[in-house]
């Protein structure tokens, strides 16, 4: 099949311009070109079946851009979505009018803010926006706020909790949203555990509406600060948890655990909590919760696992023994992972209320550990050692 003389002429004129990107609307049979002066378009007049005619159009465009009518090798999709596209040809890929070629640019290591602008014009989608907001150059560039606004507007239409969490995490990067927009998103997060998990990942030390510090912090902080200043990572983590932002983070962690809609969110919750406490994680593997609690106790009391006891832990336990329950909780949380829920999730695909019933053997002890970190105690300065 050949192109009509009129279409062939118009397409050659279009391609002769200094194009930045090409988009083909198959529904309206229109080819759009982006230039520094704005958009150009060619309305096609097929001489045969639309699909065959569009294939000939793409062959013409590919021949002009790449010197080959073969077009973009869609069979390379797996590699391009892993960011393996050669950066040398990224601008050319945006001229092919192939959606998969645009996706290759979005995933490429050489993506720039300018290329992100062109790719967004060529194929605006939530997936592309999320991938581009993973790049610092885009977040700091002109496209960052544009992509963030799109993701916020698209959030009500997402049906996958993991995708919701990723979108919220990405749009909360510094400077992308106005304060009022972020405040509204926080209100929505109080009703949506997936949104709230995104806040936990993006703003662990700066959640909105922070709580006050733990009530016994006024006694504990003067004891912990010198140890933290001397490099004791456990003292530093306790100071973080006892502070107002730390207590706010724990409250949100508890809410997500209580209201997670499916297993995917629970797994992401486990990873998020472990990442928060990663600086004090001992050199021990993930394990089921009972083992995590028992080994945490053994590490703190020195009754076992002395050979892998992290530096600074024994010092802190000796200096402030009343905080051993808190330290056990920290150690447990630092090692959380899928292994903790595998005995349950390997036997069920339940979601919602049924999932929470099956999770009770795990959820109750975890909530107890959170309560230990949130509950202040009454004692005098002389009783903490």
XYZ file of C-alpha atoms in Angstrom:
385
model
C 0.000 0.000 0.000
C 1.236 3.497 -0.872
C 0.466 6.777 0.803
C -1.789 9.168 -1.023
C 0.265 11.857 -2.815
C -1.298 14.519 -0.568
C -0.394 12.699 2.647
C 3.112 11.897 1.450
C 3.741 15.552 0.628
C 2.352 16.827 3.942
C 4.330 14.298 5.962
C 7.557 15.184 4.181
C 6.888 18.861 4.897
C 6.190 18.026 8.549
C 9.386 16.014 8.884
C 11.418 18.742 7.191
C 10.718 21.013 10.156
C 12.869 21.065 13.264
C 10.670 18.607 15.129
C 11.028 17.846 18.832
C 8.508 14.986 19.021
C 5.861 13.213 16.950
C 2.542 11.777 18.104
C 0.076 9.720 16.066
C -3.591 9.742 17.045
C -4.913 6.506 15.610
C -8.516 7.335 16.491
C -8.600 10.502 14.401
C -5.878 9.429 11.927
C -3.846 12.526 12.667
C -0.084 12.973 12.901
C 1.071 15.733 15.257
C 4.495 17.290 15.380
C 5.923 19.399 18.188
C 8.216 22.273 17.235
C 9.606 25.223 19.131
C 6.816 27.251 17.504
C 4.026 24.965 18.684
C 2.128 22.033 17.198
C 1.787 21.026 13.566
C -0.631 18.387 12.340
C -1.398 16.301 9.286
C -4.857 14.774 8.926
C -4.459 11.535 7.009
C -6.619 10.364 4.135
C -6.235 6.574 4.020
C -6.330 4.786 0.690
C -6.989 1.422 2.346
C -7.452 -0.166 5.760
C -6.566 2.235 8.555
C -4.159 -0.120 10.360
C -2.191 -0.899 7.217
C -2.120 2.745 6.208
C -0.795 3.775 9.639
C 1.933 1.161 9.333
C 3.047 2.731 6.050
C 2.990 6.168 7.725
C 5.231 4.886 10.509
C 7.586 3.315 7.962
C 7.906 6.662 6.205
C 8.596 8.478 9.481
C 11.104 5.838 10.605
C 12.882 5.934 7.250
C 13.279 9.706 7.533
C 14.334 9.689 11.200
C 16.423 6.520 11.530
C 17.219 5.742 7.920
C 15.326 2.462 8.268
C 11.623 1.734 7.726
C 11.662 -0.898 10.463
C 10.529 1.552 13.122
C 11.123 1.057 16.823
C 11.904 -2.565 17.768
C 9.028 -3.223 20.109
C 10.524 -6.624 20.973
C 13.122 -4.687 23.003
C 10.387 -3.549 25.383
C 11.834 -5.420 28.380
C 15.227 -3.791 28.003
C 13.923 -0.284 27.396
C 11.665 -0.453 30.429
C 14.733 -1.328 32.492
C 16.496 1.861 31.372
C 18.890 0.150 28.946
C 18.196 2.382 25.937
C 21.286 4.068 24.513
C 21.176 7.737 25.407
C 22.645 8.717 22.036
C 19.333 8.229 20.180
C 16.797 9.507 22.709
C 15.817 12.600 20.720
C 15.326 10.489 17.592
C 13.128 8.000 19.427
C 10.683 10.780 20.231
C 10.258 11.447 16.507
C 8.989 7.970 15.604
C 5.397 8.372 16.804
C 5.718 5.014 18.604
C 4.344 4.872 22.175
C 6.893 2.223 23.177
C 9.719 4.434 21.917
C 8.469 7.222 24.186
C 8.406 4.784 27.109
C 12.020 3.886 26.286
C 12.991 7.550 26.620
C 11.096 7.876 29.893
C 13.046 4.928 31.342
C 16.418 5.900 29.894
C 19.286 6.872 32.191
C 19.979 9.921 30.023
C 16.553 11.474 30.509
C 16.691 15.259 30.955
C 14.062 17.809 31.892
C 13.796 18.905 28.259
C 13.388 15.342 27.020
C 10.798 14.819 29.759
C 8.842 17.803 28.397
C 8.839 16.349 24.906
C 8.009 12.836 26.085
C 5.129 14.183 28.169
C 3.698 15.926 25.126
C 4.045 12.728 23.111
C 2.552 10.317 25.645
C 1.089 11.765 28.858
C 0.279 8.956 31.279
C 0.449 8.350 35.011
C 3.064 5.606 34.592
C 5.309 7.902 32.585
C 4.854 10.692 35.132
C 5.865 8.412 37.986
C 8.964 7.157 36.207
C 10.084 10.668 35.289
C 9.596 11.932 38.840
C 12.106 9.308 39.996
C 14.782 11.464 38.318
C 16.288 14.344 40.238
C 16.781 16.423 37.077
C 13.036 16.294 36.397
C 12.037 16.980 40.009
C 14.290 20.040 40.062
C 13.298 21.133 36.539
C 10.270 22.740 35.021
C 8.423 19.477 34.454
C 8.419 18.415 38.115
C 5.422 20.492 39.276
C 3.508 19.705 36.074
C 3.885 15.948 36.512
C 3.113 16.146 40.231
C -0.106 18.061 39.577
C -1.158 15.488 37.007
C -0.580 12.613 39.433
C -2.587 14.327 42.168
C -5.470 14.932 39.766
C -5.279 11.305 38.628
C -5.181 9.788 42.130
C -8.980 9.348 42.462
C -8.919 7.178 39.331
C -6.178 4.820 40.511
C -7.402 1.439 41.737
C -4.093 -0.149 42.762
C -3.011 0.756 46.330
C 0.678 0.279 45.491
C 0.347 2.752 42.635
C -1.420 5.225 44.941
C 1.421 4.973 47.455
C 4.047 5.522 44.756
C 2.215 8.569 43.378
C 1.857 10.184 46.805
C 5.503 9.512 47.656
C 6.686 11.095 44.414
C 4.517 14.218 44.483
C 5.615 14.980 48.046
C 9.175 15.558 46.944
C 10.345 18.991 48.028
C 8.794 21.914 46.219
C 6.524 20.051 43.808
C 3.185 20.800 45.490
C 1.861 24.007 46.972
C 1.274 23.907 50.719
C -2.509 24.049 50.318
C -2.441 21.169 47.831
C -0.317 19.073 50.177
C -2.653 19.852 53.074
C -5.668 18.572 51.111
C -3.760 15.431 50.203
C -2.985 14.883 53.895
C -6.693 15.117 54.731
C -7.428 12.470 52.097
C -4.665 10.298 53.543
C -6.546 10.099 56.843
C -9.144 8.009 55.000
C -6.817 6.063 52.709
C -4.045 3.841 54.085
C -2.228 3.698 50.732
C -2.002 7.513 50.640
C -0.814 7.581 54.250
C 1.900 5.051 53.469
C 3.137 7.413 50.749
C 3.448 10.179 53.357
C 5.378 7.813 55.647
C 7.853 7.083 52.866
C 8.258 10.644 51.642
C 8.138 12.683 54.868
C 9.159 10.407 57.756
C 10.412 13.327 59.846
C 8.064 16.021 58.625
C 4.501 14.708 58.669
C 1.779 17.374 58.892
C 0.116 18.117 62.241
C 2.942 16.660 64.350
C 2.345 15.344 67.846
C 4.253 16.569 70.879
C 7.307 14.634 72.049
C 6.792 11.616 74.289
C 5.897 12.687 77.799
C 9.011 11.217 79.456
C 11.330 12.771 76.903
C 12.182 15.608 79.263
C 13.908 13.031 81.516
C 15.326 10.737 78.833
C 16.656 13.244 76.320
C 19.417 14.665 78.586
C 20.687 11.118 79.130
C 20.513 10.082 75.468
C 21.941 13.216 73.850
C 25.554 12.759 75.061
C 25.534 9.139 73.915
C 24.135 10.099 70.509
C 26.718 12.861 70.165
C 29.433 10.280 70.849
C 28.186 8.190 67.914
C 25.773 5.772 69.568
C 23.279 5.057 66.776
C 20.774 3.479 69.170
C 20.660 6.590 71.322
C 20.205 8.668 68.168
C 17.330 6.457 67.020
C 15.637 6.658 70.405
C 15.884 10.451 70.284
C 14.291 10.366 66.846
C 11.436 8.151 68.039
C 10.824 10.112 71.256
C 10.565 13.424 69.415
C 7.317 14.931 68.157
C 7.982 13.952 64.512
C 8.891 10.430 65.656
C 5.682 10.054 67.629
C 3.732 11.358 64.619
C 5.415 8.791 62.400
C 4.543 5.984 64.806
C 0.913 7.099 64.951
C 0.701 7.001 61.152
C 2.468 3.623 61.072
C -0.163 2.265 63.435
C -2.991 3.642 61.322
C -1.660 2.031 58.138
C -1.243 -1.317 59.887
C -4.837 -1.157 61.150
C -6.371 -0.117 57.819
C -4.249 -1.670 55.042
C -6.585 -2.883 52.275
C -4.507 -5.763 50.901
C -1.369 -7.832 51.238
C 0.641 -5.621 48.907
C 0.226 -2.641 51.211
C 1.185 -4.754 54.229
C 4.372 -5.830 52.472
C 5.164 -2.208 51.585
C 4.449 -1.260 55.212
C 6.999 -3.814 56.429
C 9.635 -2.443 54.051
C 8.860 1.153 55.028
C 9.184 0.453 58.745
C 12.430 -1.484 58.275
C 13.870 1.358 56.172
C 13.120 3.874 58.947
C 15.204 1.848 61.434
C 17.849 0.616 58.982
C 20.693 2.488 60.724
C 20.424 0.166 63.746
C 19.727 -3.117 61.976
C 21.942 -5.910 63.364
C 23.774 -8.301 61.067
C 20.995 -10.864 61.264
C 18.577 -12.082 58.571
C 14.849 -11.500 58.381
C 12.822 -13.929 60.459
C 9.335 -14.636 61.739
C 8.051 -12.218 64.352
C 8.465 -14.518 67.366
C 12.116 -14.997 66.488
C 12.645 -11.267 65.932
C 11.260 -10.476 69.388
C 13.234 -13.246 71.099
C 16.495 -12.300 69.412
C 15.948 -8.624 70.178
C 15.566 -9.473 73.840
C 18.691 -11.645 73.726
C 20.705 -8.846 72.114
C 19.605 -6.311 74.724
C 20.183 -8.541 77.754
C 23.403 -10.122 76.509
C 22.084 -13.625 77.129
C 22.745 -14.745 73.575
C 24.006 -13.579 70.155
C 26.837 -11.670 71.830
C 29.033 -12.192 68.768
C 26.677 -10.153 66.557
C 25.566 -7.593 69.136
C 25.731 -4.180 67.402
C 28.192 -1.622 68.693
C 26.646 0.797 71.168
C 23.736 -1.422 72.168
C 25.353 -2.831 75.317
C 26.511 0.638 76.323
C 23.005 2.044 76.050
C 21.390 -0.907 77.830
C 23.818 -0.426 80.713
C 23.324 3.333 80.834
C 19.515 3.322 80.582
C 18.227 -0.205 81.376
C 14.637 0.987 81.671
C 14.666 1.520 77.900
C 15.363 -2.130 77.074
C 11.716 -2.715 75.980
C 12.011 0.227 73.582
C 15.320 -1.062 72.256
C 13.824 -4.517 71.682
C 11.044 -2.890 69.673
C 13.569 -0.944 67.589
C 15.547 -4.108 66.860
C 12.395 -5.975 65.867
C 11.207 -3.246 63.497
C 14.638 -2.887 61.888
C 14.484 -6.508 60.681
C 10.919 -6.644 59.404
C 10.286 -8.051 55.962
C 8.157 -10.497 54.015
C 9.517 -13.379 56.103
C 7.421 -12.108 59.022
C 4.157 -12.537 57.103
C 5.096 -15.462 54.888
C 3.483 -18.102 57.176
C 0.165 -16.281 56.696
C 0.329 -14.870 53.172
C 1.670 -18.100 51.680
C -1.619 -19.783 52.596
C -4.161 -17.109 51.704
C -4.973 -14.437 49.157
C -7.450 -12.721 51.480
C -7.848 -8.948 51.464
C -9.712 -6.445 53.615
C -11.379 -7.571 56.836
C -10.664 -11.261 56.267
C -6.976 -10.513 55.752
C -6.868 -8.571 59.017
C -8.467 -11.469 60.884
C -5.822 -13.824 59.555
C -3.115 -11.283 60.435
C -4.138 -11.023 64.079
C -1.271 -13.243 65.347
C 1.135 -10.815 63.718
C -0.756 -7.556 63.986
C -1.398 -7.674 67.741
C 2.282 -8.092 68.730
C 3.318 -5.388 66.265
C 0.763 -2.976 67.705
C 2.089 -3.790 71.174
C 5.607 -2.870 70.064
C 4.338 0.404 68.615
C 2.562 1.103 71.914
C 5.835 0.558 73.789
C 7.487 3.254 71.674
C 4.566 5.667 72.032
C 3.707 5.218 75.692
C 5.572 7.507 78.060
C 6.291 6.475 81.615
C 6.421 8.260 84.922
C 9.747 8.122 86.718
C 12.296 10.414 88.252
C 15.720 11.164 86.867
C 17.362 8.962 89.510
C 15.328 5.902 88.534
C 16.347 5.673 84.873
C 19.722 4.045 85.580
